[in-house]
PDB file of C-alpha atoms in Angstrom:
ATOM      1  CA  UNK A   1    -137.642  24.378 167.703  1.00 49.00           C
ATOM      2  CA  UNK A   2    -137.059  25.561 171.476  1.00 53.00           C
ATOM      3  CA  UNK A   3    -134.009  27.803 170.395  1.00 56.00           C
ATOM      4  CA  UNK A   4    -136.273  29.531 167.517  1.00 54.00           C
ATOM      5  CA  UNK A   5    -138.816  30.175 170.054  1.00 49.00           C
ATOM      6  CA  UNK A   6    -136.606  31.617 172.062  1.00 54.00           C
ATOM      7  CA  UNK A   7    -135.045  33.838 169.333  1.00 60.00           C
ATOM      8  CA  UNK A   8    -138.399  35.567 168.509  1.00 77.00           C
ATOM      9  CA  UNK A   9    -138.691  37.212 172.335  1.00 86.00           C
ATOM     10  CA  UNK A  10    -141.292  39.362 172.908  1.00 92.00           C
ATOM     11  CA  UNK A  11    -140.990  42.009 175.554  1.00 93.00           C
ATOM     12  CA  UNK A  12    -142.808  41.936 178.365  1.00 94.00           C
ATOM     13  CA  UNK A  13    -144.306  38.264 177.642  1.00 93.00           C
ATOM     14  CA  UNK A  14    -140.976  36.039 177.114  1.00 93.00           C
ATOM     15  CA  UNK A  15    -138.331  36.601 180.295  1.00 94.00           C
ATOM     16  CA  UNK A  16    -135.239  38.473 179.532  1.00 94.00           C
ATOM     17  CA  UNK A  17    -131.993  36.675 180.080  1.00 92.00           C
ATOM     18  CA  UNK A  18    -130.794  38.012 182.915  1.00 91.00           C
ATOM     19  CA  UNK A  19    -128.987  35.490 184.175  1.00 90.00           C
ATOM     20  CA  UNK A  20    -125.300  36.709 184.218  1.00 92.00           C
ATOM     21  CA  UNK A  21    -126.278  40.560 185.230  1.00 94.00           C
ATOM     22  CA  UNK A  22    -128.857  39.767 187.672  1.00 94.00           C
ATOM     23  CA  UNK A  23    -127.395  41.851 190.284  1.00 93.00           C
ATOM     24  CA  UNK A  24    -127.395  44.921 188.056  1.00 95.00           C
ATOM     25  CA  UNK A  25    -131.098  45.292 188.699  1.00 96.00           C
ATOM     26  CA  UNK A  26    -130.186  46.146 191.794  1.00 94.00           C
ATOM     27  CA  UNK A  27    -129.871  49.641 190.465  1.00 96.00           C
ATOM     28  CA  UNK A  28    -132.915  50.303 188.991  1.00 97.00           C
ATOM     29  CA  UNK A  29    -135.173  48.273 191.729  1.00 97.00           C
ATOM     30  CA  UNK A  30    -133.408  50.705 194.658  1.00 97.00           C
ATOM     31  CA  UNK A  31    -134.220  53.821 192.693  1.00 97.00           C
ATOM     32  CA  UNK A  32    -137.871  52.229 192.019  1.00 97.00           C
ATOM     33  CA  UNK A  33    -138.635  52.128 195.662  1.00 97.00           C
ATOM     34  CA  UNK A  34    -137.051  55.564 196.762  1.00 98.00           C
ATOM     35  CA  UNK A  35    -138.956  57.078 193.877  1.00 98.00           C
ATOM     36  CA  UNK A  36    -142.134  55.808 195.833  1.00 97.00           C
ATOM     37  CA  UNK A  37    -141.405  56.117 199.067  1.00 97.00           C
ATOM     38  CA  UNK A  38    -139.731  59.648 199.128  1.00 97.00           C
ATOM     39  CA  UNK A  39    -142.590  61.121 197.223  1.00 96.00           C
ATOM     40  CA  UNK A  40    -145.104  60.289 200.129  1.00 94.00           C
ATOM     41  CA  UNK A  41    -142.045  60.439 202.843  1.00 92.00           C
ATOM     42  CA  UNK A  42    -140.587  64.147 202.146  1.00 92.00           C
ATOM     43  CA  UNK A  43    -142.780  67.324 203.841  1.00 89.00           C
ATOM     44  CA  UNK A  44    -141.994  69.539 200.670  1.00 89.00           C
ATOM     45  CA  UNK A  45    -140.750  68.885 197.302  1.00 91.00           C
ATOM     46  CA  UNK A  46    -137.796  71.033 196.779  1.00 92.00           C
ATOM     47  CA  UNK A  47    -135.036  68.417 197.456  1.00 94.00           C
ATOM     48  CA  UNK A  48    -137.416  65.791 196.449  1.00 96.00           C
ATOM     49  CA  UNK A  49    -134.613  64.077 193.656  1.00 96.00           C
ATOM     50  CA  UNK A  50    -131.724  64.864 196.085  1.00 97.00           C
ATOM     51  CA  UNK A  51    -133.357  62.703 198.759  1.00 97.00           C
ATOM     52  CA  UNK A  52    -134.366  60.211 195.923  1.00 97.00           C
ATOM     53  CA  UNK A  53    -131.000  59.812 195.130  1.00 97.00           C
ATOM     54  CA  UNK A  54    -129.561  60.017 198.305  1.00 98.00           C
ATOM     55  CA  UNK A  55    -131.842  56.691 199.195  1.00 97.00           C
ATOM     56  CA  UNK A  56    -131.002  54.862 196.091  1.00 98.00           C
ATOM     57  CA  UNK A  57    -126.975  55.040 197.077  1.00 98.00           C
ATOM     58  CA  UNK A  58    -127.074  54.125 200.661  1.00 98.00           C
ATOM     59  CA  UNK A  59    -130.019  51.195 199.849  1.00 97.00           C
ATOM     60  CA  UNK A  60    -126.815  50.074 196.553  1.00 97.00           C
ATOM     61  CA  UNK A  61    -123.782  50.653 199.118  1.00 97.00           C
ATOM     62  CA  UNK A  62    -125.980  48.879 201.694  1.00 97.00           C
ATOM     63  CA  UNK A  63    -126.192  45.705 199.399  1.00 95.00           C
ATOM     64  CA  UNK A  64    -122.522  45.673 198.713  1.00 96.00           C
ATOM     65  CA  UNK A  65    -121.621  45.864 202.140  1.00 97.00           C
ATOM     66  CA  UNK A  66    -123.952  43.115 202.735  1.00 97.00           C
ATOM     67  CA  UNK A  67    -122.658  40.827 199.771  1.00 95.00           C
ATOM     68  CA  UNK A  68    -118.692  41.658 200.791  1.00 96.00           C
ATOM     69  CA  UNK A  69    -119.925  40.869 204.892  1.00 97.00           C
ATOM     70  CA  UNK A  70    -121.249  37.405 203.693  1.00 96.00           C
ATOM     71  CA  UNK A  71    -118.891  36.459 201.111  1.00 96.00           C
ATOM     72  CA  UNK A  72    -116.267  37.078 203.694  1.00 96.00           C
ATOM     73  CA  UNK A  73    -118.089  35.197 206.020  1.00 96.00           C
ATOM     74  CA  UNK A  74    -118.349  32.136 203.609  1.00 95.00           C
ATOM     75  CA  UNK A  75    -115.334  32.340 202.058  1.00 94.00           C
ATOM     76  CA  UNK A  76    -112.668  32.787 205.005  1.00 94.00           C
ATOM     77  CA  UNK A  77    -114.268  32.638 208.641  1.00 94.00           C
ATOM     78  CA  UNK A  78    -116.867  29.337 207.590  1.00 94.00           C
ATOM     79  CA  UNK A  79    -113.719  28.066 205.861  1.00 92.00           C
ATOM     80  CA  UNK A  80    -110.981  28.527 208.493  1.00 92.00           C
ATOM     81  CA  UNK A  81    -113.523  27.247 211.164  1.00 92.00           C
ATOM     82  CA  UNK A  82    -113.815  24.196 209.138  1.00 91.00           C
ATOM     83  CA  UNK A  83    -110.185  23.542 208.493  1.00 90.00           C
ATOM     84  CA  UNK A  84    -109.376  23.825 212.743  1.00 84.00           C
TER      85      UNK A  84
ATOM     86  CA  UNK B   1    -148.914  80.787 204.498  1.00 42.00           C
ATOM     87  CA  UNK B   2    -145.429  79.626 205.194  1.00 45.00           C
ATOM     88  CA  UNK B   3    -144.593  75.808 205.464  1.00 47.00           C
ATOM     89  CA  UNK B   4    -143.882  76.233 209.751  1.00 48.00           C
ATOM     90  CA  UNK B   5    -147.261  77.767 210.250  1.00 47.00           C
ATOM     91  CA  UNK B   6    -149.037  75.451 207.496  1.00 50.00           C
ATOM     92  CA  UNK B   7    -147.561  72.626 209.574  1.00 50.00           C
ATOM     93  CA  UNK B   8    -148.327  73.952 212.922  1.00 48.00           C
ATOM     94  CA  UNK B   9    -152.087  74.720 211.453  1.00 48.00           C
ATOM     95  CA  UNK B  10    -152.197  70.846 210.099  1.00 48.00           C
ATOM     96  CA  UNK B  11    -150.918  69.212 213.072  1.00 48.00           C
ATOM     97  CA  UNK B  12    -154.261  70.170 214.841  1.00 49.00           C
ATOM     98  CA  UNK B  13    -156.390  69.288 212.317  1.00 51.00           C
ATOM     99  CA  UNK B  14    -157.836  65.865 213.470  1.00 56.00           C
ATOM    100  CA  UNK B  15    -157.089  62.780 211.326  1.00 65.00           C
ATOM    101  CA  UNK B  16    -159.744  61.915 208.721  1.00 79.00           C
ATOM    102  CA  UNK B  17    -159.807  59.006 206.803  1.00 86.00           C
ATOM    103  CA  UNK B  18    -160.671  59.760 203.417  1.00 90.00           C
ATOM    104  CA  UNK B  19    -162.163  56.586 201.495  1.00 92.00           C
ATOM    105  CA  UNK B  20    -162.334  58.140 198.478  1.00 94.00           C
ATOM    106  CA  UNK B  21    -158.791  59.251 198.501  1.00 94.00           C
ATOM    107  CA  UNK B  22    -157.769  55.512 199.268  1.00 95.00           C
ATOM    108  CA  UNK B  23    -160.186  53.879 196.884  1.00 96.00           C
ATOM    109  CA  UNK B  24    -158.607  56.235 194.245  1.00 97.00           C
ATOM    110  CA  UNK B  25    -155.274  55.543 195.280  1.00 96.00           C
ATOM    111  CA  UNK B  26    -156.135  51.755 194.695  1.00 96.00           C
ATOM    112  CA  UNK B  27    -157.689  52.144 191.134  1.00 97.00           C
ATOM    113  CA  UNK B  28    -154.810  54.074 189.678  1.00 97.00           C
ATOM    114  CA  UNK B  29    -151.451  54.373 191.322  1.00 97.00           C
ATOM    115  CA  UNK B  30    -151.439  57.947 192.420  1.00 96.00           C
ATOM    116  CA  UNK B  31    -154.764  59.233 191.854  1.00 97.00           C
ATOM    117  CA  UNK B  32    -155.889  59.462 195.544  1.00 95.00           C
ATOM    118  CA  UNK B  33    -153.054  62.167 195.790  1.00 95.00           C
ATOM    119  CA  UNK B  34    -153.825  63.758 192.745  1.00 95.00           C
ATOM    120  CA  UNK B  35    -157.473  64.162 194.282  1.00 94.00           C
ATOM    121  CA  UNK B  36    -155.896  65.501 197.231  1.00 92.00           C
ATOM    122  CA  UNK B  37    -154.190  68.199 195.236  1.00 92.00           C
ATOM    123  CA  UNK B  38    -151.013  66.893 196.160  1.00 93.00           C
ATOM    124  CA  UNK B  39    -150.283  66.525 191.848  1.00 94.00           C
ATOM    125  CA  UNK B  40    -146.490  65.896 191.926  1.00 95.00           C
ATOM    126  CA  UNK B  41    -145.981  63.239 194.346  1.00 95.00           C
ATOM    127  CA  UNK B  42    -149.683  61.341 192.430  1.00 96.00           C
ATOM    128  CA  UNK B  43    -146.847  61.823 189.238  1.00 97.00           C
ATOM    129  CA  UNK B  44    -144.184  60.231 191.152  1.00 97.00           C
ATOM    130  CA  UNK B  45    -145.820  57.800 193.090  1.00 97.00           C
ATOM    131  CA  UNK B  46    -147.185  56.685 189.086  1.00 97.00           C
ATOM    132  CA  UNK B  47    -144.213  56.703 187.900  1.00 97.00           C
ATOM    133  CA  UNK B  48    -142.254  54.584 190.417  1.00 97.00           C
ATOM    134  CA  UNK B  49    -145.221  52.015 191.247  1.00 98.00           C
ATOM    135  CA  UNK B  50    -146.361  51.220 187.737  1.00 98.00           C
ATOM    136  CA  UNK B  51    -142.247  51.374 186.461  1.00 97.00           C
ATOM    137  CA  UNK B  52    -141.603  48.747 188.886  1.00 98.00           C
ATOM    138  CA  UNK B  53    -144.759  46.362 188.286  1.00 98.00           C
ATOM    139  CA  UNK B  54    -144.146  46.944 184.604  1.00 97.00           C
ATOM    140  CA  UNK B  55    -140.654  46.485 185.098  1.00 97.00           C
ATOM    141  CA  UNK B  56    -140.730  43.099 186.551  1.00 97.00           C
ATOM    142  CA  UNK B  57    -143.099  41.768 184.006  1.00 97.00           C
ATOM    143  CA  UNK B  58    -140.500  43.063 181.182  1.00 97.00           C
ATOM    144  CA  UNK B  59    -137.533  41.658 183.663  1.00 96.00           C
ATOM    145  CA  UNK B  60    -140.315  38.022 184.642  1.00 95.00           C
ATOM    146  CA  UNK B  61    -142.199  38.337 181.107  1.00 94.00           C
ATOM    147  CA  UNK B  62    -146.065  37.862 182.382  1.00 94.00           C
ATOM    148  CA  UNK B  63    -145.593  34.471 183.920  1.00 93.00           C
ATOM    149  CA  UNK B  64    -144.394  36.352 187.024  1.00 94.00           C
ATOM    150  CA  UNK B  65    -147.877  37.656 187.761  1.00 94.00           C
ATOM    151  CA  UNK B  66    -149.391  34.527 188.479  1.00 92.00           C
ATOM    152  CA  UNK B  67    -152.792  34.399 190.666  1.00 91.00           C
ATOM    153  CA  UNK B  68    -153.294  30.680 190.001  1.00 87.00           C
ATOM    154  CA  UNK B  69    -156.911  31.475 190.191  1.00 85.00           C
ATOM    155  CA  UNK B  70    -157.215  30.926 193.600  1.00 86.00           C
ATOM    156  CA  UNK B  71    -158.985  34.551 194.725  1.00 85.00           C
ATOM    157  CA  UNK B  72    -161.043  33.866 191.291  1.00 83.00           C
ATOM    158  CA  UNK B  73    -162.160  30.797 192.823  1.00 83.00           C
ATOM    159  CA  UNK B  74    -162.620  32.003 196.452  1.00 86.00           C
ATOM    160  CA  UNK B  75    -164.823  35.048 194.939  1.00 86.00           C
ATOM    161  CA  UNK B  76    -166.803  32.153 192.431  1.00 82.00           C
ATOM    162  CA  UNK B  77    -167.184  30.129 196.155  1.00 85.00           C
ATOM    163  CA  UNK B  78    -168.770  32.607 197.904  1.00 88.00           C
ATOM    164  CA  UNK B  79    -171.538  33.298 194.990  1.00 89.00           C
ATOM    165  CA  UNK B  80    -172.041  30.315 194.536  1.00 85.00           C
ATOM    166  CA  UNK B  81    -173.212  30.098 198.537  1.00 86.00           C
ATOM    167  CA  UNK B  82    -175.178  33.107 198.204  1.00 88.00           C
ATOM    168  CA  UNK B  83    -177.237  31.724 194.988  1.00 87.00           C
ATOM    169  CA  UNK B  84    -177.044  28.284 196.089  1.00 83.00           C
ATOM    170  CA  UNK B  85    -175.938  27.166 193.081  1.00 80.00           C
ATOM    171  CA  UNK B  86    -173.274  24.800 191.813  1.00 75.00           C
ATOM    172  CA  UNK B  87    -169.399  26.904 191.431  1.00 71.00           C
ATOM    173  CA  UNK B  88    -167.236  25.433 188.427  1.00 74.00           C
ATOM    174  CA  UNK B  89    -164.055  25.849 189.369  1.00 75.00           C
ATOM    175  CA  UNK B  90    -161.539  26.173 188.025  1.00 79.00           C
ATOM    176  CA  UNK B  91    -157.701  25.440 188.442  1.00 78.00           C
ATOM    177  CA  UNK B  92    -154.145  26.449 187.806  1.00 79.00           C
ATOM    178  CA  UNK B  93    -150.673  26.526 189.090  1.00 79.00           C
ATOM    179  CA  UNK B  94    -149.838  29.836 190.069  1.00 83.00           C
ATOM    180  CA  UNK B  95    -147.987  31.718 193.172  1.00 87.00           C
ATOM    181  CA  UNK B  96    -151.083  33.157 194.573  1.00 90.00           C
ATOM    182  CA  UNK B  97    -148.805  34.132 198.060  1.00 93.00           C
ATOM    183  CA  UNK B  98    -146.736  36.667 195.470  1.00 95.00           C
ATOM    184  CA  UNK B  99    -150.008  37.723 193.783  1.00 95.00           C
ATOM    185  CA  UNK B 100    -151.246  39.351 196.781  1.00 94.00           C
ATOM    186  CA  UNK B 101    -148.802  41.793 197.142  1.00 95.00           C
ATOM    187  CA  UNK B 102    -149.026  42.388 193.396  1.00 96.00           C
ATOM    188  CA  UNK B 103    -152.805  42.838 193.416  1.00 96.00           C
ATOM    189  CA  UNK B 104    -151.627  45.849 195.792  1.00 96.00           C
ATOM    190  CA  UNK B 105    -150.725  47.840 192.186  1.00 97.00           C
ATOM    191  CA  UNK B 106    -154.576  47.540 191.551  1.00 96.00           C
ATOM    192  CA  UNK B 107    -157.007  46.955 187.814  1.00 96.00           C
ATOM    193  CA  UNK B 108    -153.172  47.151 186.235  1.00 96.00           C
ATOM    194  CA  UNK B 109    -152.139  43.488 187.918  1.00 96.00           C
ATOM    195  CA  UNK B 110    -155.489  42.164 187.739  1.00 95.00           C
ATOM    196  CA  UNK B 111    -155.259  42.927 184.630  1.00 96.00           C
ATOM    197  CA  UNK B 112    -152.270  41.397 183.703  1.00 95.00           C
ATOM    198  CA  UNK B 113    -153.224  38.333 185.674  1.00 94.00           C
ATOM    199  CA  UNK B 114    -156.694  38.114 183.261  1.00 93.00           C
ATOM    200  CA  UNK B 115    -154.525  37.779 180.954  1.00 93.00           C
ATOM    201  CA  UNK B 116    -152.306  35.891 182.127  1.00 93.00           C
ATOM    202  CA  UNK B 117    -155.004  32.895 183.349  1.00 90.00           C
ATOM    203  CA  UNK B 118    -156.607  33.210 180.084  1.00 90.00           C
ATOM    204  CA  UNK B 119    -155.114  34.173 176.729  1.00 91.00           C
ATOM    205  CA  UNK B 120    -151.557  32.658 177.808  1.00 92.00           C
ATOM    206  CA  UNK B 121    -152.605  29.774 179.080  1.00 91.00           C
ATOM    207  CA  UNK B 122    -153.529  26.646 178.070  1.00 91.00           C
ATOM    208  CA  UNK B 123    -157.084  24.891 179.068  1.00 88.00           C
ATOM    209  CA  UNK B 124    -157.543  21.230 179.941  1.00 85.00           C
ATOM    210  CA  UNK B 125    -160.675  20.025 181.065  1.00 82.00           C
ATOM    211  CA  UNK B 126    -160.468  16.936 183.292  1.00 81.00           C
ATOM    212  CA  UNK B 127    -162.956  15.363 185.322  1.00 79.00           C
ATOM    213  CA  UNK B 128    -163.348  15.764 189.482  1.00 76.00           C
ATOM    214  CA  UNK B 129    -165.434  13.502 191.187  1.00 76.00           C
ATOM    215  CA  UNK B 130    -167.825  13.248 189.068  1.00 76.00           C
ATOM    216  CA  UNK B 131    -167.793  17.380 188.074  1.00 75.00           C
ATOM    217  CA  UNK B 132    -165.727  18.628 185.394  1.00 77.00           C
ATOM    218  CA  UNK B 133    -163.064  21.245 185.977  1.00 79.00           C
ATOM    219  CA  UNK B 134    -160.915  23.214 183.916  1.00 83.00           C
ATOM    220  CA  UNK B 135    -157.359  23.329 184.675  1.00 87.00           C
ATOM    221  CA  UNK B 136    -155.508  26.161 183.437  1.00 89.00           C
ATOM    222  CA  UNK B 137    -151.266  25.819 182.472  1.00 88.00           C
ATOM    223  CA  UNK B 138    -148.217  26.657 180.948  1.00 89.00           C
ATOM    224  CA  UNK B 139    -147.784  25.148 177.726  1.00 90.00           C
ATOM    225  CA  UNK B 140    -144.536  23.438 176.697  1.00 87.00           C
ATOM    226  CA  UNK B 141    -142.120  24.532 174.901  1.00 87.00           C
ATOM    227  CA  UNK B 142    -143.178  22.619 171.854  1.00 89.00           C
ATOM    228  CA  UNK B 143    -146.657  23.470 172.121  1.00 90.00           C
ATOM    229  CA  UNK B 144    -149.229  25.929 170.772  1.00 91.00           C
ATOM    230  CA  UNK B 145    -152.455  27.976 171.964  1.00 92.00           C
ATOM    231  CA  UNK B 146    -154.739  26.982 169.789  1.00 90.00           C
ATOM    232  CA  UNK B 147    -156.831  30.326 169.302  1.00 88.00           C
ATOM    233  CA  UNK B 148    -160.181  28.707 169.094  1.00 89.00           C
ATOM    234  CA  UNK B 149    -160.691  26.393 171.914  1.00 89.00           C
ATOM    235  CA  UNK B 150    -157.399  27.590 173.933  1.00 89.00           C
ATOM    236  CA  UNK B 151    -156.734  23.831 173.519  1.00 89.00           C
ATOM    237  CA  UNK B 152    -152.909  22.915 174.053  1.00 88.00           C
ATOM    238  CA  UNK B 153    -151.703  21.618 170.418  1.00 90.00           C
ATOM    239  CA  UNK B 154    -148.249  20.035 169.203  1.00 91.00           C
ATOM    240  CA  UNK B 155    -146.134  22.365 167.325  1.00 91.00           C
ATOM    241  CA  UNK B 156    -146.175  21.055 163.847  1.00 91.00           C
ATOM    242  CA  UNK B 157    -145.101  24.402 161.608  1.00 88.00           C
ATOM    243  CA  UNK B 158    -142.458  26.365 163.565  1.00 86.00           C
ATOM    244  CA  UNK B 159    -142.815  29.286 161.669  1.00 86.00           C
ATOM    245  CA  UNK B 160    -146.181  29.927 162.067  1.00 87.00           C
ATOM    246  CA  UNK B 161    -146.785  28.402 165.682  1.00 89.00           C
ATOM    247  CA  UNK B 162    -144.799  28.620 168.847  1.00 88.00           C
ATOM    248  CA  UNK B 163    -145.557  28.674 172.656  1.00 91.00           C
ATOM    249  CA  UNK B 164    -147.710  31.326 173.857  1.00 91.00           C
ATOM    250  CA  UNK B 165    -145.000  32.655 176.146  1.00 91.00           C
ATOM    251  CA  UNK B 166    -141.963  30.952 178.113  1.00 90.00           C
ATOM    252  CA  UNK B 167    -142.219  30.250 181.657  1.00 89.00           C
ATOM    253  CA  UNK B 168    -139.619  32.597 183.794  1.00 88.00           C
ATOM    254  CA  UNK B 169    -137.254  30.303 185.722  1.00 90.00           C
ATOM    255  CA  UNK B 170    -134.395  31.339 187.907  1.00 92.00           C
ATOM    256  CA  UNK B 171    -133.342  35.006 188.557  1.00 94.00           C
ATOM    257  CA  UNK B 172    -135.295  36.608 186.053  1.00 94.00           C
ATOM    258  CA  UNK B 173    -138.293  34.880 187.243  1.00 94.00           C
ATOM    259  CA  UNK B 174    -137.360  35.592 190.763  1.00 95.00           C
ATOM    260  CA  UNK B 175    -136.154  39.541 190.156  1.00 96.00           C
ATOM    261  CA  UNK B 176    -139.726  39.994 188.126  1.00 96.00           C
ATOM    262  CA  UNK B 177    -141.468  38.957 190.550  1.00 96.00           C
ATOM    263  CA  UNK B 178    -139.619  41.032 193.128  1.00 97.00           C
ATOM    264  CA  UNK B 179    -139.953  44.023 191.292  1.00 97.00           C
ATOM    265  CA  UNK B 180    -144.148  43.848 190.295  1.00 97.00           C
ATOM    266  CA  UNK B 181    -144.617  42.384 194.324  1.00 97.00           C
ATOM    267  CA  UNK B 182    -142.412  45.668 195.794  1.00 98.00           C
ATOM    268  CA  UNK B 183    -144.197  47.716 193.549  1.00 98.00           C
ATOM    269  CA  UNK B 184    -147.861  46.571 194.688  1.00 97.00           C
ATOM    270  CA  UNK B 185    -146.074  47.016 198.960  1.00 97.00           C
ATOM    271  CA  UNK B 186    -145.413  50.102 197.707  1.00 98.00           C
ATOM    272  CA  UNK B 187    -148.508  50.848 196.565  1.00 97.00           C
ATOM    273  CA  UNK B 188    -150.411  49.522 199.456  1.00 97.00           C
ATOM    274  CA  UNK B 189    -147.914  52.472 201.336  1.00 96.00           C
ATOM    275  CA  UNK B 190    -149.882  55.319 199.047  1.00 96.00           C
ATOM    276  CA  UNK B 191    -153.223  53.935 199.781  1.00 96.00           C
ATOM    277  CA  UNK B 192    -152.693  53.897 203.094  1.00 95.00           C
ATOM    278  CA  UNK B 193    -151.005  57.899 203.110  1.00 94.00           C
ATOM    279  CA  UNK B 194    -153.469  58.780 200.677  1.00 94.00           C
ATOM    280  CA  UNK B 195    -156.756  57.645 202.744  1.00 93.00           C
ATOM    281  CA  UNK B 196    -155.306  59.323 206.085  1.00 89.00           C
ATOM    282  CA  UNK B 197    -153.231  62.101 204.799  1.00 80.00           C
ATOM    283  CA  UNK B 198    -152.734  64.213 207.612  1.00 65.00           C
ATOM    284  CA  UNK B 199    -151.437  67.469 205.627  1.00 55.00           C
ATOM    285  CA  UNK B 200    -148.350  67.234 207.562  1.00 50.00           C
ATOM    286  CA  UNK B 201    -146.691  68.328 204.602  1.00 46.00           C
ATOM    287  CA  UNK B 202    -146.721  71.116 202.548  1.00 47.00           C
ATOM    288  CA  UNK B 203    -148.865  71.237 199.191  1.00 44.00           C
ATOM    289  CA  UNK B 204    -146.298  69.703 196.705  1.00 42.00           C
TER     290      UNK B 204
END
């Protein structure tokens, strides 16, 4: 009954199942916010989408950096602390 | 005019706050810079603050806008002081921390939270010393809204009944509500521009 219920999803009332590709909104939630904030940031609109997505990639490269920094962190230095 | 001397002209203009700008801004993502002339950022600043509320409730479903009716029953509190008369309150479980920055978006999330609180949910009335109080909540998964009374009722045709929605857990209920709380932060950024817009920039 619980597996039917969840075959008949309805957009925007049932949760999508995002569990796997979770990090792939990443995308879309970066360009979200630069859409925003560069349209009350820039002076004049002329390189208005440039800046857009200039934002989006450093806020996405950003992340990755951050998510290689702490897996290394985790993975080897927390690991070969633990070991000495 | 070009945009040096436009600036230069601006800069010693003194700042104004403009309420009606900001309340604008608040009713309709946008709309305060729209009344400020300033058309394409009010499209852009639409765009981007209603894609990412609407986003995370399509990424959350609705249960990620969740007031848990505790501003409802601050708002019925105070009334009830003024008149003097007795509030019924009522209850639910709810993330009303998240909701706040949500509410930022403006009618659209208080919308959705209406909703939400009461044609998703199911009622319960239970009794509170002495007063009763209705207690508003998810229904499981092998329960039913019944349309009538709003009543919670056991699943007994599968076909023809299921659970008025299912409850977000994990990422997607975490990214949804992300997305519609970033989206009202945002918001609350346009407001703010929109009520003391200095005309630093030029025209869009």
């Amino acid at each position: 009954m619980f597996s039917q219920a969840l075959l008949a999803w309805r957009p925007f009332i049932d949760p999508i199942n995002v569990h796997e590709t979770w990090f792939l909104l990443l995308v879309p939630l970066a360009l979200g916010i630069s859409v925003v904030y560069k349209a009350i940031r820039v002076k004049t609109m002329d390189r208005y989408w440039f800046n857009v997505l200039l934002m989006t990639s450093q806020v996405v490269v950003g992340m990755i950096g951050l998510a290689i920094a702490f897996y290394v962190l985790v993975e080897v230095v927390v690991k070969q602390a633990a070991a000495r | 005019m070009t945009d040096d001397t436009n600036q230069a002209a601006v800069r010693q203009e003194p700042e104004v706050f403009q309420p009606m700008a900001a309340l604008l801004a608040f009713l309709l993502p946008g709309l305060g810079h729209w009344y400020l002339g300033e058309r394409k950022r009010a499209v852009y600043i639409l765009i981007g603050v209603l894609g990412l509320f609407f986003g995370g409730v399509f990424i959350g479903g609705i249960s990620c806008v969740d007031s848990g009716l505790v501003y409802h029953n601050w708002v019925k509190g105070l009334i009830s002081k003024f008149t003097k008369s007795r509030a019924d309150l009522e209850q639910a479980e709810g993330d009303p921390i998240w909701f706040l920055g949500q509410a930022m978006v403006g009618p659209a999330a208080l919308a959705t939270d209406y909703m939400h609180q009461y044609h998703f949910k199911v009622r319960e009335s239970v009794q509170v010393s002495g007063a009763t109080r209705t207690v508003y909540k998810t229904a499981g998964p092998n329960q039913y809204r019944d349309p009538a009374t709003g009543e919670a009722r056991a699943i007994t045709d599968a076909a023809t009944q299921h659970p008025p929605y299912i409850k977000g857990l994990g990422r997607p209920a975490e990214l949804g509500t992300l997305f519609s709380t970033i989206a009202g932060m945002l918001n609350l950024m346009c407001i703010i521009d929109a009520g003391f817009n200095r005309r630093r920039r030029g025209v869009a």
